[in-house]
C-alpha positions as a Markdown table, in Angstrom:
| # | Residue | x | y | z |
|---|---|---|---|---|
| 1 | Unk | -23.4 | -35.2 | -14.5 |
| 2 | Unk | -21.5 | -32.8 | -16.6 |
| 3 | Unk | -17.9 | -32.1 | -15.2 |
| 4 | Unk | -17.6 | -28.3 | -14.5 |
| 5 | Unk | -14.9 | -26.7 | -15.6 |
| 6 | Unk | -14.6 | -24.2 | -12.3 |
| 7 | Unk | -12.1 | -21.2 | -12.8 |
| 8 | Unk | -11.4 | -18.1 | -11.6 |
| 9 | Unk | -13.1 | -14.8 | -13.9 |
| 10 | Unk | -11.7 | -13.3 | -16.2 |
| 11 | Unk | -9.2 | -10.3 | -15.1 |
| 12 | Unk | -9.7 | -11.8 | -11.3 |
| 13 | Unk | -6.9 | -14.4 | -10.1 |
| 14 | Unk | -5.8 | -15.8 | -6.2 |
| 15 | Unk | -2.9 | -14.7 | -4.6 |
| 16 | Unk | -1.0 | -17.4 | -2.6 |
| 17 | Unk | 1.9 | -18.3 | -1.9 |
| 18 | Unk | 4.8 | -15.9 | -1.7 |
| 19 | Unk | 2.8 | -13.5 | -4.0 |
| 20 | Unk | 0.5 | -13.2 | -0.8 |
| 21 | Unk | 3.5 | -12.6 | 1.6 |
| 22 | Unk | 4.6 | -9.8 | -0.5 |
| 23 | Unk | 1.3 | -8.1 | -0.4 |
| 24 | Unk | 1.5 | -9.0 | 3.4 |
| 25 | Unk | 4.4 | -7.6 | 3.9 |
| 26 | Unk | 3.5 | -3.9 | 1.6 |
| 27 | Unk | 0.4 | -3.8 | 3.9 |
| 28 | Unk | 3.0 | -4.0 | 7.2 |
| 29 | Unk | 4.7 | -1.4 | 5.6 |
| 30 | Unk | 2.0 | 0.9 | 4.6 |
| 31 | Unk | 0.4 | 0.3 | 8.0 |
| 32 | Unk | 3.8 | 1.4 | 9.8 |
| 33 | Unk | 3.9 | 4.3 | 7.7 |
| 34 | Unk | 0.5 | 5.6 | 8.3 |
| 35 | Unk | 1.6 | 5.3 | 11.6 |
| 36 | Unk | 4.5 | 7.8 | 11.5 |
| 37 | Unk | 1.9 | 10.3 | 9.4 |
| 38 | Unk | -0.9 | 9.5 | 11.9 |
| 39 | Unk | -3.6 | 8.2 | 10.2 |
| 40 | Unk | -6.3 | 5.9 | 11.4 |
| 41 | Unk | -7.7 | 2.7 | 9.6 |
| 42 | Unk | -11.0 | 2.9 | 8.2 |
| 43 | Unk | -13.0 | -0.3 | 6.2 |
| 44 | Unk | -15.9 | 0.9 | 3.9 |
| 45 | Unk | -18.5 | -2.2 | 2.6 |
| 46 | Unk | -17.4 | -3.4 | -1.2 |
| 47 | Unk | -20.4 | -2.1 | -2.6 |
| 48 | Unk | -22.1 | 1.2 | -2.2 |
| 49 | Unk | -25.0 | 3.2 | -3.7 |
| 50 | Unk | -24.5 | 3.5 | -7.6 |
| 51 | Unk | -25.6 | 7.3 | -6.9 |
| 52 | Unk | -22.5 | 7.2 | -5.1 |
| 53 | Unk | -19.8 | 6.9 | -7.3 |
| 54 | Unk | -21.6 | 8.8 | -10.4 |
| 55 | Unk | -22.1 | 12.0 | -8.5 |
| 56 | Unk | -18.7 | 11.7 | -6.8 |
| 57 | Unk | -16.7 | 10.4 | -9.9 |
| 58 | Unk | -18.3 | 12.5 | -12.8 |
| 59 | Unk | -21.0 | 11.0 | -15.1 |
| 60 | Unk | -18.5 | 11.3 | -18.0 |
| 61 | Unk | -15.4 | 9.8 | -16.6 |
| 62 | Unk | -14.5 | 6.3 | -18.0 |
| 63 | Unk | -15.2 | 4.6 | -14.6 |
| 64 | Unk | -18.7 | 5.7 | -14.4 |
| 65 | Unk | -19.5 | 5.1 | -18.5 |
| 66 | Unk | -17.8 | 1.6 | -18.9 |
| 67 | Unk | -16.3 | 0.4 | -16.2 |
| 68 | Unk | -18.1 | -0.4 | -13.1 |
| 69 | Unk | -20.0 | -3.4 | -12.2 |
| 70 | Unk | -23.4 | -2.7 | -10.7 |
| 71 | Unk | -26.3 | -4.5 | -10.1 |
| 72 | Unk | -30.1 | -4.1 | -8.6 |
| 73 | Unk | -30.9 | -5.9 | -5.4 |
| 74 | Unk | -34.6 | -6.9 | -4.5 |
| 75 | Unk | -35.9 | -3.8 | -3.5 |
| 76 | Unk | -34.6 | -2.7 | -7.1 |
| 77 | Unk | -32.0 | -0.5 | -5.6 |
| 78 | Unk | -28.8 | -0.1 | -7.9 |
| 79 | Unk | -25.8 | -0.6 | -6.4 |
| 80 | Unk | -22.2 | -1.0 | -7.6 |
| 81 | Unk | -19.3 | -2.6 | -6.6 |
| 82 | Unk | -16.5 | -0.1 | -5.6 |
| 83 | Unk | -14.1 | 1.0 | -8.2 |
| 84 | Unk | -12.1 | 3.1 | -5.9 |
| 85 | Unk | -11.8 | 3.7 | -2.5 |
| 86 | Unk | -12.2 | 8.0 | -1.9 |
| 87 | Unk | -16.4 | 8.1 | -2.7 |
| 88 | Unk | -16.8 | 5.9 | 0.4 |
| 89 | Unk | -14.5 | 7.4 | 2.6 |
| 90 | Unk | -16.5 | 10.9 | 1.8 |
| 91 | Unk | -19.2 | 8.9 | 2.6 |
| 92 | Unk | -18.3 | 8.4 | 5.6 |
| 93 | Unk | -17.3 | 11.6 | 6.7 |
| 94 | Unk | -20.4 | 13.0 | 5.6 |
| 95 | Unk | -22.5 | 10.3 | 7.1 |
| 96 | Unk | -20.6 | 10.6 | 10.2 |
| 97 | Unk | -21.0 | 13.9 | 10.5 |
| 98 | Unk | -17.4 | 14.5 | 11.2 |
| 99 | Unk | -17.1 | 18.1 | 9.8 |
| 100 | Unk | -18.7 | 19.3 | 12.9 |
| 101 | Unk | -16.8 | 17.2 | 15.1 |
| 102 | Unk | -13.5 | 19.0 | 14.9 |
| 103 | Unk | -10.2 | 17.6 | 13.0 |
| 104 | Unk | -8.4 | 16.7 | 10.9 |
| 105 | Unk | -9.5 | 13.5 | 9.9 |
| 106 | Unk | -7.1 | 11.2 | 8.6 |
| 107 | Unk | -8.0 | 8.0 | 7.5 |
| 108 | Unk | -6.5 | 4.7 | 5.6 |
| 109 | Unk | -7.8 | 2.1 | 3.7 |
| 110 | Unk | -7.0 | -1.2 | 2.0 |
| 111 | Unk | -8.5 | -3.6 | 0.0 |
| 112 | Unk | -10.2 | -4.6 | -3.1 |
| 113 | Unk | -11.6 | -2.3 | -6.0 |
| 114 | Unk | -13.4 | -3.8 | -9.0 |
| 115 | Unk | -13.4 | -2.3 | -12.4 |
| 116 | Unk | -15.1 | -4.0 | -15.8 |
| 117 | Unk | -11.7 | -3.0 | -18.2 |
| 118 | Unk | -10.6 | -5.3 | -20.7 |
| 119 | Unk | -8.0 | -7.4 | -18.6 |
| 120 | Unk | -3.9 | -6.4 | -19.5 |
| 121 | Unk | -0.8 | -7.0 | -17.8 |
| 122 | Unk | -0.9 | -5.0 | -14.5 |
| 123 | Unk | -4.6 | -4.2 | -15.1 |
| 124 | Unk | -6.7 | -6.5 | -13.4 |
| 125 | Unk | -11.1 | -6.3 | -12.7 |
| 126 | Unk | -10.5 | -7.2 | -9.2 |
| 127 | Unk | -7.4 | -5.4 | -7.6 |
| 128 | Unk | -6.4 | -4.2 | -4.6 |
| 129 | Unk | -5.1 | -0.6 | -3.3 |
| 130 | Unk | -3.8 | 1.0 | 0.1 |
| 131 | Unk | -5.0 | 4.5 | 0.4 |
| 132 | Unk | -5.4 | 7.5 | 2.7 |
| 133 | Unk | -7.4 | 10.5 | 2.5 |
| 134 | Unk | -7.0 | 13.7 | 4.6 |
| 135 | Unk | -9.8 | 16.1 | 5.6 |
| 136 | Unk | -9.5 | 19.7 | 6.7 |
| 137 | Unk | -6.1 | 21.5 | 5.8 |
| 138 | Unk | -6.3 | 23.1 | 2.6 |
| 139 | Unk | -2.7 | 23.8 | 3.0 |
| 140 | Unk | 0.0 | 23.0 | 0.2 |
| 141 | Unk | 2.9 | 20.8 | 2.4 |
| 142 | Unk | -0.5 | 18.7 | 3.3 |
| 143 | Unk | -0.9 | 17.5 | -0.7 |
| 144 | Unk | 3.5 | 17.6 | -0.4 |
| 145 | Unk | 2.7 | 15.3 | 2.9 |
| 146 | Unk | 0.6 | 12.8 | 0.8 |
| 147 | Unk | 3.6 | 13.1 | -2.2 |
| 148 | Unk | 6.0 | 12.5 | 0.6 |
| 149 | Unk | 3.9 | 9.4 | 2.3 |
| 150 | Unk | 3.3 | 7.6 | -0.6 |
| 151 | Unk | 7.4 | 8.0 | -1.4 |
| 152 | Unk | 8.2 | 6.7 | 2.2 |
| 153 | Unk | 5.6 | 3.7 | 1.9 |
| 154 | Unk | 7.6 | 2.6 | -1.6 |
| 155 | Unk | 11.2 | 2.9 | -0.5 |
| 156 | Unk | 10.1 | 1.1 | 2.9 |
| 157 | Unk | 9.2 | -2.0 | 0.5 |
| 158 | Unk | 12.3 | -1.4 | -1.4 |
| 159 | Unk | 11.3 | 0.0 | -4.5 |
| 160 | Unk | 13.6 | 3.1 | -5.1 |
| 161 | Unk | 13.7 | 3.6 | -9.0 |
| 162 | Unk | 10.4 | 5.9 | -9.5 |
| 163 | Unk | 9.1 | 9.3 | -10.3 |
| 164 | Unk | 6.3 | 11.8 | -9.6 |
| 165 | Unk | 4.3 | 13.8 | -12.3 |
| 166 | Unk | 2.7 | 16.7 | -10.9 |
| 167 | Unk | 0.1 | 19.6 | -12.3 |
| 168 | Unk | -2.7 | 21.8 | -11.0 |
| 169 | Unk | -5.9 | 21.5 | -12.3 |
| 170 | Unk | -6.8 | 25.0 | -10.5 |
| 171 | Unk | -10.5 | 26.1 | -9.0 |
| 172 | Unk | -13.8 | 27.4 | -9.6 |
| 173 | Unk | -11.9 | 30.6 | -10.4 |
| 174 | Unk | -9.4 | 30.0 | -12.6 |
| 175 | Unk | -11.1 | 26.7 | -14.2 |
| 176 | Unk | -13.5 | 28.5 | -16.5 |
| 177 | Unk | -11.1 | 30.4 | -18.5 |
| 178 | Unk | -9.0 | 27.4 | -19.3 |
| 179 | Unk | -12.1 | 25.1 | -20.4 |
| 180 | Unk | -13.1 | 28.1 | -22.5 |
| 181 | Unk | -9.6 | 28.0 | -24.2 |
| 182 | Unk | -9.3 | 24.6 | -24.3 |
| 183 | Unk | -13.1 | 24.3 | -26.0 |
| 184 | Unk | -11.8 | 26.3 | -28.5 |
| 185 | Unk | -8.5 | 24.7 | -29.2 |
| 186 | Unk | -10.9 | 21.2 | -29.4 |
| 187 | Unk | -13.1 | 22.7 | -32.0 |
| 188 | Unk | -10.2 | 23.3 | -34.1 |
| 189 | Unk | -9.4 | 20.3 | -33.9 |
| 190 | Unk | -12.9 | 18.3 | -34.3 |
| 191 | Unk | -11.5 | 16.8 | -37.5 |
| 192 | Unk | -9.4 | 14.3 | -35.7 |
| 193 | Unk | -11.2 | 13.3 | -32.8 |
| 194 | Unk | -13.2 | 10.2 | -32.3 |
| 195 | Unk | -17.3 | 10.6 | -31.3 |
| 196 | Unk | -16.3 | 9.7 | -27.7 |
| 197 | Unk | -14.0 | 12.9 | -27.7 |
| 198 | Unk | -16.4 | 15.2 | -29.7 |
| 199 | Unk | -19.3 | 14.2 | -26.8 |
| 200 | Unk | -17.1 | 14.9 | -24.3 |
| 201 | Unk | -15.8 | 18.1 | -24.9 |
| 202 | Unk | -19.5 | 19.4 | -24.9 |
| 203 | Unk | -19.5 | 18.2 | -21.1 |
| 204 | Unk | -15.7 | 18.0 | -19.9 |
| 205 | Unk | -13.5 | 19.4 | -22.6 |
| 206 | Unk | -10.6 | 18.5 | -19.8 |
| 207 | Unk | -11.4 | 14.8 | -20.4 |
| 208 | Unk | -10.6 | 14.7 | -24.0 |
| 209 | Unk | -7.3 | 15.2 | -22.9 |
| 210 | Unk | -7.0 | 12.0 | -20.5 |
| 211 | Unk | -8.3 | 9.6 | -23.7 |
| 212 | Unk | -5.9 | 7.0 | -24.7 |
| 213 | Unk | -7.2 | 7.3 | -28.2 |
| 214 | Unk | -7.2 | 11.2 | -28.9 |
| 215 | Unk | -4.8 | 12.8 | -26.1 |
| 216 | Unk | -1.5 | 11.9 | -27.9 |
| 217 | Unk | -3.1 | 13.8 | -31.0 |
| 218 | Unk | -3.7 | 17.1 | -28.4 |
| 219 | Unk | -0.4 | 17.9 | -27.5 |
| 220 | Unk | 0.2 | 21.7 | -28.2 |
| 221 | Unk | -3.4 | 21.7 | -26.1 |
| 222 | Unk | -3.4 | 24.9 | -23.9 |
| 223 | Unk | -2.1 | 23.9 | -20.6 |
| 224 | Unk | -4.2 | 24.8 | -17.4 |
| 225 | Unk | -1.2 | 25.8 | -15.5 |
| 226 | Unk | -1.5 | 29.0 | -17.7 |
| 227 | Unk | -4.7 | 30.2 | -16.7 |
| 228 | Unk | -4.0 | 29.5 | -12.6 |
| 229 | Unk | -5.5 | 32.1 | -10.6 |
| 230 | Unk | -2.6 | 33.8 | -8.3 |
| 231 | Unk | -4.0 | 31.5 | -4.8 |
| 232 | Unk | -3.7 | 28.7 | -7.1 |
| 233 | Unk | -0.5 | 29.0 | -9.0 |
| 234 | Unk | 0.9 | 30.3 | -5.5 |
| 235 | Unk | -0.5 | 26.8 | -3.6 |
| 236 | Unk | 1.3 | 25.3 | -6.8 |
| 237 | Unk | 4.1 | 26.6 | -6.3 |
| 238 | Unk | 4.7 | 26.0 | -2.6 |
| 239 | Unk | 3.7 | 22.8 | -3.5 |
| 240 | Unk | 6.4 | 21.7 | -6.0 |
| 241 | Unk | 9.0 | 23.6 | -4.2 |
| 242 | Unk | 8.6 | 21.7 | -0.7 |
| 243 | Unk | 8.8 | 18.7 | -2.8 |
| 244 | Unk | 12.2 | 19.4 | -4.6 |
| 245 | Unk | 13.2 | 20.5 | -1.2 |
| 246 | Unk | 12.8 | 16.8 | 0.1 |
| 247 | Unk | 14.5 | 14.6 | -2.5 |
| 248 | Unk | 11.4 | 13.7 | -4.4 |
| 249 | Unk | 12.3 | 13.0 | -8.2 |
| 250 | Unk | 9.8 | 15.5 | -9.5 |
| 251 | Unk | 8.6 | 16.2 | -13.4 |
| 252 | Unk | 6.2 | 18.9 | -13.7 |
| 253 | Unk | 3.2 | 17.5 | -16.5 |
| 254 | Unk | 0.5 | 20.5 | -17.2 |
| 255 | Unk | -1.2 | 17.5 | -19.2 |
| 256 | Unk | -1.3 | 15.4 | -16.2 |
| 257 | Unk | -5.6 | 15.6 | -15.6 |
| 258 | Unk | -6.5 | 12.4 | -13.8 |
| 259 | Unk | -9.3 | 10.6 | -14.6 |
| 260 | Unk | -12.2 | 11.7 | -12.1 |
| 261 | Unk | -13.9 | 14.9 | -11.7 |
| 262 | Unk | -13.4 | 15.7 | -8.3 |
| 263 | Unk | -9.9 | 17.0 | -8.5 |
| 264 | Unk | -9.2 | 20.5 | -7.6 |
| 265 | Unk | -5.4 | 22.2 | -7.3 |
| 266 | Unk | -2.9 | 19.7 | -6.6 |
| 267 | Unk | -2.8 | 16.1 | -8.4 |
| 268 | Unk | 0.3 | 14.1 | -8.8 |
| 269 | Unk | 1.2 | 10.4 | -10.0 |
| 270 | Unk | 3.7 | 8.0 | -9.5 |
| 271 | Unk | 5.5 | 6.1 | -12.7 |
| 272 | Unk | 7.9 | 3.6 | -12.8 |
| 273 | Unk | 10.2 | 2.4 | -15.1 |
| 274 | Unk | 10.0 | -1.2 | -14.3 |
| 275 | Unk | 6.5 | -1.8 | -15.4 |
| 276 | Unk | 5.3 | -1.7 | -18.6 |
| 277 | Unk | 2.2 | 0.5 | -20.6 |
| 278 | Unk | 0.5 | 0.0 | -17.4 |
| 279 | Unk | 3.2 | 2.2 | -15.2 |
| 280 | Unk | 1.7 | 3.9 | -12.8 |
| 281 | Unk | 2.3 | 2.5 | -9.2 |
| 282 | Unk | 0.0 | 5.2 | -6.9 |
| 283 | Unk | -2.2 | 8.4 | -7.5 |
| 284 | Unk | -4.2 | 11.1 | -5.9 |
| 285 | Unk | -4.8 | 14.7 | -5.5 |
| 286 | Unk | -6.7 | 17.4 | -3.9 |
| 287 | Unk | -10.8 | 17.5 | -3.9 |
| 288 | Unk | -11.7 | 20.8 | -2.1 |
| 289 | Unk | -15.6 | 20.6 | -3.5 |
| 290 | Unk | -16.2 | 16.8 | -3.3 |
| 291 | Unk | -17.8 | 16.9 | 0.2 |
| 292 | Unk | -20.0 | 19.5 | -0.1 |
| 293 | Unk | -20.9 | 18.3 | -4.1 |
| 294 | Unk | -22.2 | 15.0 | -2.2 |
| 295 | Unk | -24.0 | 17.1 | 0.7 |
| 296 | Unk | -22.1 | 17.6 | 3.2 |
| 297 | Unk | -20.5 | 20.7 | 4.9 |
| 298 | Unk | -17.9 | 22.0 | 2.4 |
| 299 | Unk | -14.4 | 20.8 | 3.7 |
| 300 | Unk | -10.9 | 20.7 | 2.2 |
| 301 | Unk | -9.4 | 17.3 | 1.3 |
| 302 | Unk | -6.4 | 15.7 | 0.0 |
| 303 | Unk | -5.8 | 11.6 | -0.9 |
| 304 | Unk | -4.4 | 9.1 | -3.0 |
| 305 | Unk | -4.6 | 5.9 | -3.5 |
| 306 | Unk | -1.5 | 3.0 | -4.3 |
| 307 | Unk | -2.1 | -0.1 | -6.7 |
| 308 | Unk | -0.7 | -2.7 | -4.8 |
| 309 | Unk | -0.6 | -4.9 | -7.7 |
| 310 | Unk | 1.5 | -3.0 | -9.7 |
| 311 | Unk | 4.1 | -2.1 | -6.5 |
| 312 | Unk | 4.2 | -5.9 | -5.8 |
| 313 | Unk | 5.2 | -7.0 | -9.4 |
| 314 | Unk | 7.6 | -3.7 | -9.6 |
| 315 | Unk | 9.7 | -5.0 | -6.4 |
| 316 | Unk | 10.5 | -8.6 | -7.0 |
| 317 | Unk | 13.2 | -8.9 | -4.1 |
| 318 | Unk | 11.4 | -7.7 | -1.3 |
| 319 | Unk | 12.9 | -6.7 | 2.4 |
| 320 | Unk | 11.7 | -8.1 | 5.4 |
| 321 | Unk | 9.8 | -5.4 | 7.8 |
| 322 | Unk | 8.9 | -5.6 | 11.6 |
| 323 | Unk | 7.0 | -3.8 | 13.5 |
| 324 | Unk | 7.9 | -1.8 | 16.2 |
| 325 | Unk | 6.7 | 1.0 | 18.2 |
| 326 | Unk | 7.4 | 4.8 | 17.6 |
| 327 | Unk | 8.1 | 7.9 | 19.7 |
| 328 | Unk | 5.7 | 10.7 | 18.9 |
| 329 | Unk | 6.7 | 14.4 | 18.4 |
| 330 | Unk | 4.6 | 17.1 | 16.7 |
| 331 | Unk | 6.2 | 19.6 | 14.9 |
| 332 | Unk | 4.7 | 23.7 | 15.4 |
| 333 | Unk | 5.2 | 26.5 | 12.6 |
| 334 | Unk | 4.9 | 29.5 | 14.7 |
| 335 | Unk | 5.2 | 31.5 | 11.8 |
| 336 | Unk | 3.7 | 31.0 | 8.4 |
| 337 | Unk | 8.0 | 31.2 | 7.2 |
| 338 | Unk | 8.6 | 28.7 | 9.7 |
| 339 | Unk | 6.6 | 26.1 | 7.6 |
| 340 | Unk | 9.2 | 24.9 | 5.2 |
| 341 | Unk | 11.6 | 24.3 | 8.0 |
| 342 | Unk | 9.3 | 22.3 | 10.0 |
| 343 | Unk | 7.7 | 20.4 | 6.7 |
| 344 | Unk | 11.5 | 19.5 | 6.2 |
| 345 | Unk | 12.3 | 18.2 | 10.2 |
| 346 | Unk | 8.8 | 16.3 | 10.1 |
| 347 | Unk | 10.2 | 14.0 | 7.5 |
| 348 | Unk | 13.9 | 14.1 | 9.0 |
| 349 | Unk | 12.0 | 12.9 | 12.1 |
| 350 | Unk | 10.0 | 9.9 | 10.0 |
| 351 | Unk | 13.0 | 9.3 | 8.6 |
| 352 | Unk | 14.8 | 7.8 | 11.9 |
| 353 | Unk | 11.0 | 6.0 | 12.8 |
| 354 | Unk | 9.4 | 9.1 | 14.5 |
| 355 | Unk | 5.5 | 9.5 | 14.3 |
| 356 | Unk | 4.6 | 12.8 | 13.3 |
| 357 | Unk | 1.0 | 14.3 | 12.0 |
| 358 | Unk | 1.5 | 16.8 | 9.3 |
| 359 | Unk | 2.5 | 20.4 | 10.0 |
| 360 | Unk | -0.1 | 22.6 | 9.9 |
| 361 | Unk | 0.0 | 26.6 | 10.5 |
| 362 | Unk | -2.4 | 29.1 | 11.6 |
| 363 | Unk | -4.3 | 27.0 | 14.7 |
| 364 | Unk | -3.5 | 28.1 | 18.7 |
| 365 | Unk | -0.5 | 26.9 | 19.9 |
| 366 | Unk | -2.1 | 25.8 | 23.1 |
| 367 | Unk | -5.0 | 23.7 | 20.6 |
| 368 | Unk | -2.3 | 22.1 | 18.8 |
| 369 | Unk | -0.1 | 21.1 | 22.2 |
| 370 | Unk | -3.5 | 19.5 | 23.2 |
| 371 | Unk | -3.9 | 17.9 | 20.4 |
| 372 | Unk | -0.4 | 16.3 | 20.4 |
| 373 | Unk | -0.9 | 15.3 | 23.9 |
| 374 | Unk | -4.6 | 13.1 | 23.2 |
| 375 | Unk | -2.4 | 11.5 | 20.2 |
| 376 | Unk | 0.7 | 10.3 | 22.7 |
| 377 | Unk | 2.6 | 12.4 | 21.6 |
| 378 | Unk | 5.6 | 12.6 | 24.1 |
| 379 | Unk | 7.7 | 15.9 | 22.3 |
| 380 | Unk | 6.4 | 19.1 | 20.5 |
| 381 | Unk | 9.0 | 20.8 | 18.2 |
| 382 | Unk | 8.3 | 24.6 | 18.2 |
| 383 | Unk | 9.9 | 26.5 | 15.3 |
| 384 | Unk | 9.1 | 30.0 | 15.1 |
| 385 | Unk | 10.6 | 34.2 | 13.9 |
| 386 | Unk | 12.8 | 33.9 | 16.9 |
| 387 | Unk | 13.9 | 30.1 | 16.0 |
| 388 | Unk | 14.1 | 31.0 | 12.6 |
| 389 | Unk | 17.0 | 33.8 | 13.6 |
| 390 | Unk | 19.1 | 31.4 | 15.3 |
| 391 | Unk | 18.9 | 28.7 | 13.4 |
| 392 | Unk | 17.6 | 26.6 | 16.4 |
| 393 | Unk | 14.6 | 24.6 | 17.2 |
| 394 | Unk | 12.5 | 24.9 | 21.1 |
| 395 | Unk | 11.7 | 21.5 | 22.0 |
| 396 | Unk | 9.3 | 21.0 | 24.7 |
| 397 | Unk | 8.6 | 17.8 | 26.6 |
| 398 | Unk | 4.7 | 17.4 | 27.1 |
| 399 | Unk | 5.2 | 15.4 | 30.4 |
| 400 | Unk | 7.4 | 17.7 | 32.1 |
| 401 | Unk | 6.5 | 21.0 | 30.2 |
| 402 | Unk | 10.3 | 21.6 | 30.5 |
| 403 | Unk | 12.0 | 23.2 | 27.1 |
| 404 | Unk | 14.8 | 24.7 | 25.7 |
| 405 | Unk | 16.4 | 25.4 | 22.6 |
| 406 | Unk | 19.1 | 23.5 | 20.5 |
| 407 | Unk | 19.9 | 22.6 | 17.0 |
| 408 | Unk | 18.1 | 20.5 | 15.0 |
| 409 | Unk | 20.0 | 17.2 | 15.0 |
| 410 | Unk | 20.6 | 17.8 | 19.0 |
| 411 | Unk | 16.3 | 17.8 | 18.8 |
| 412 | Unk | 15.9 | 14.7 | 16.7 |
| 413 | Unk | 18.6 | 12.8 | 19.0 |
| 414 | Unk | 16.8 | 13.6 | 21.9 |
| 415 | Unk | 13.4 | 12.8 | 20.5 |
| 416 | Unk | 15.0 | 9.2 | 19.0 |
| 417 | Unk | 16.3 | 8.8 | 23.1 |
């Protein structure tokens, strides 16, 4: 009998050992984390409809033409193995039915993705990512919460030395003029690019600009942030400002387009400066028209997702974390000016290992108060014109209905208690 030669494939390898225990321990973190941001855990099956990711992803994006690994099973159904973790998530929700069920829904995810790419350091065909996505607001500090979650989940593990490019890719509105300038720009510039490129700008002329080969040749490309319709550039806006407002090292990239073709408004990505060509550590964005693109009731959504990979080989000394349980508060804009303030106190209150859902403005007060009590939430932090004035806070205890007003460290002292 021949001797066979058994080895892991190519761009696959085991984790054991300690390299296990640190993505143990990034899980435990990630898992406390979502915690704090009140998100639940979802698991979606490893392979899905190849329908699925095509419609979702974009039939030109470089996932959908080259990378994914598919395959027919015996009822000569095509199927492929999940290169990312958002299409199955929408899936889900659509599936589910859970845009009729009242929200937000906020769910998490880890596990392994498979892409066919030619294997590289920090680029691997089966890797793993931690994700969340967020269905419902359509408000900017919820895309600023997902910034602001990813940056807790990193410093948790101990990696500090990062940054986060952000853009806007705009809407339906403002879109049309920008691809029509761009298409222009391209044309003038047909000389230069590849066939790949020339294809593409036919189709997507917005994906020329995310090819390794041809986007460092585009750089005096017209940027989308130009052409922003004012509902956009003012989501922008808010967007980046509650950001900077909230210690997260921020560089504005009007080239930065992602990869997929759902993206809508807000995108951002996280770099670091420990790894090599292959820098980025996490990713995501807004995708306002995905659900109803794949047939289900239009609904606002935000996610990202976090190579764990990447994050593991980034942060070689690693902390030790243990769980522990959290007090709950939610934190009420009673004014749409009382929303930076009370963006700003939900993260003071993660800060010192308070749970908190995201600040949303604009639903009943007595809705929300419900809401925060079917979550456990024990304290509701009510920050409103006459708030604003004193530079106070109302905290009200959901068990006792008692409340009164203080100052803001007073509040997260007694919430901590």
């Amino acid at each position: 009998m021949d001797f066979l030669n058994l080895q892991a494939p190519k761009g696959t390898r085991d984790l054991s050992g300690q390299e296990a225990v640190h993505f143990t321990e990034l899980e435990s973190v990630a898992r406390r984390v979502f915690g704090l941001f009140q998100f639940v855990e979802i698991r979606t099956p490893i392979f899905e409809s190849l329908a699925l990711f095509s419609r979702s992803m974009g039939e030109t994006s470089d996932v959908v033409e080259k990378e994914m690994f598919t395959f027919v099973d015996r009822g000569e159904r095509p199927f492929a193995l999940r290169p990312e973790g958002t299409a199955g998530v929408v899936r889900h929700f659509i599936e589910e039915k859970l845009a009729v069920k009242g929200g937000p829904h906020r769910f998490f995810y880890m596990g392994p993705m498979f892409r066919a790419e030619r294997p590289a350091a920090g680029r691997y065909r089966q890797f793993w990512q931690i994700g969340a996505e967020h269905f419902g607001p359509s408000e900017a500090s919820v895309d600023a919460d997902s910034v602001v979650m990813v940056a807790k989940i990193l410093r948790d593990f101990g990696l500090t030395k990062f940054s986060v490019h952000v853009n806007s890719l705009g809407c339906r509105i403002c879109r049309p003029r920008h691809r029509e300038a761009l298409l222009t720009y391209l044309k003038s510039k047909e000389n230069i690019l590849n066939e790949e490129s020339k294809r593409r700008m036919l189709v997507n002329p917005l994906r020329v600009l995310d090819s390794k080969e041809d986007g460092p040749k585009l750089l005096d490309a017209p940027a989308i942030t130009d052409y922003l319709c004012e509902d956009c550039r003012s989501h922008y806006r808010q967007f980046v400002t509650l950001l900077k407002e909230n210690e997260i090292p921020l560089e504005e990239n009007p080239r930065l387009v992602r990869g997929l073709d759902y993206y809508t408004r807000s995108v951002f990505e996280f770099v670091s400066p420990d790894l090599g060509a292959q820098n980025a550590l996490a990713a995501g964005g807004r995708y306002d028209e995905l659900v109803g693109h794949l047939g289900g009731i239009s609904t606002p959504a935000v996610g990202f997702a976090l190579g764990m990979d990447r994050v593991v080989t980034a942060r070689k000394n690693l902390p030790t974390n243990s769980g522990k349980k959290h007090p709950v508060a939610v934190v009420v804009p009673l004014s749409e000016e009382a929303v930076p303030l009370c963006f700003s106190l939900s993260q003071q209150l993660r800060a010192v290992d308070v749970s908190v859902p995201p600040v949303t403005f604009g639903k009943k007060l007595k809705n929300q108060l419900a809401s925060a009590v079917d979550f456990g939430a024990n304290w509701a932090i009510l920050i409103g014109e006459d708030e604003l004035k004193v530079n106070q806070v109302t905290v009200k205890n959901l068990s006792t209905r008692e409340q009164s007003q203080t100052s803001v460290d007073k509040a997260i002292s007694l919430i901590r208690g």
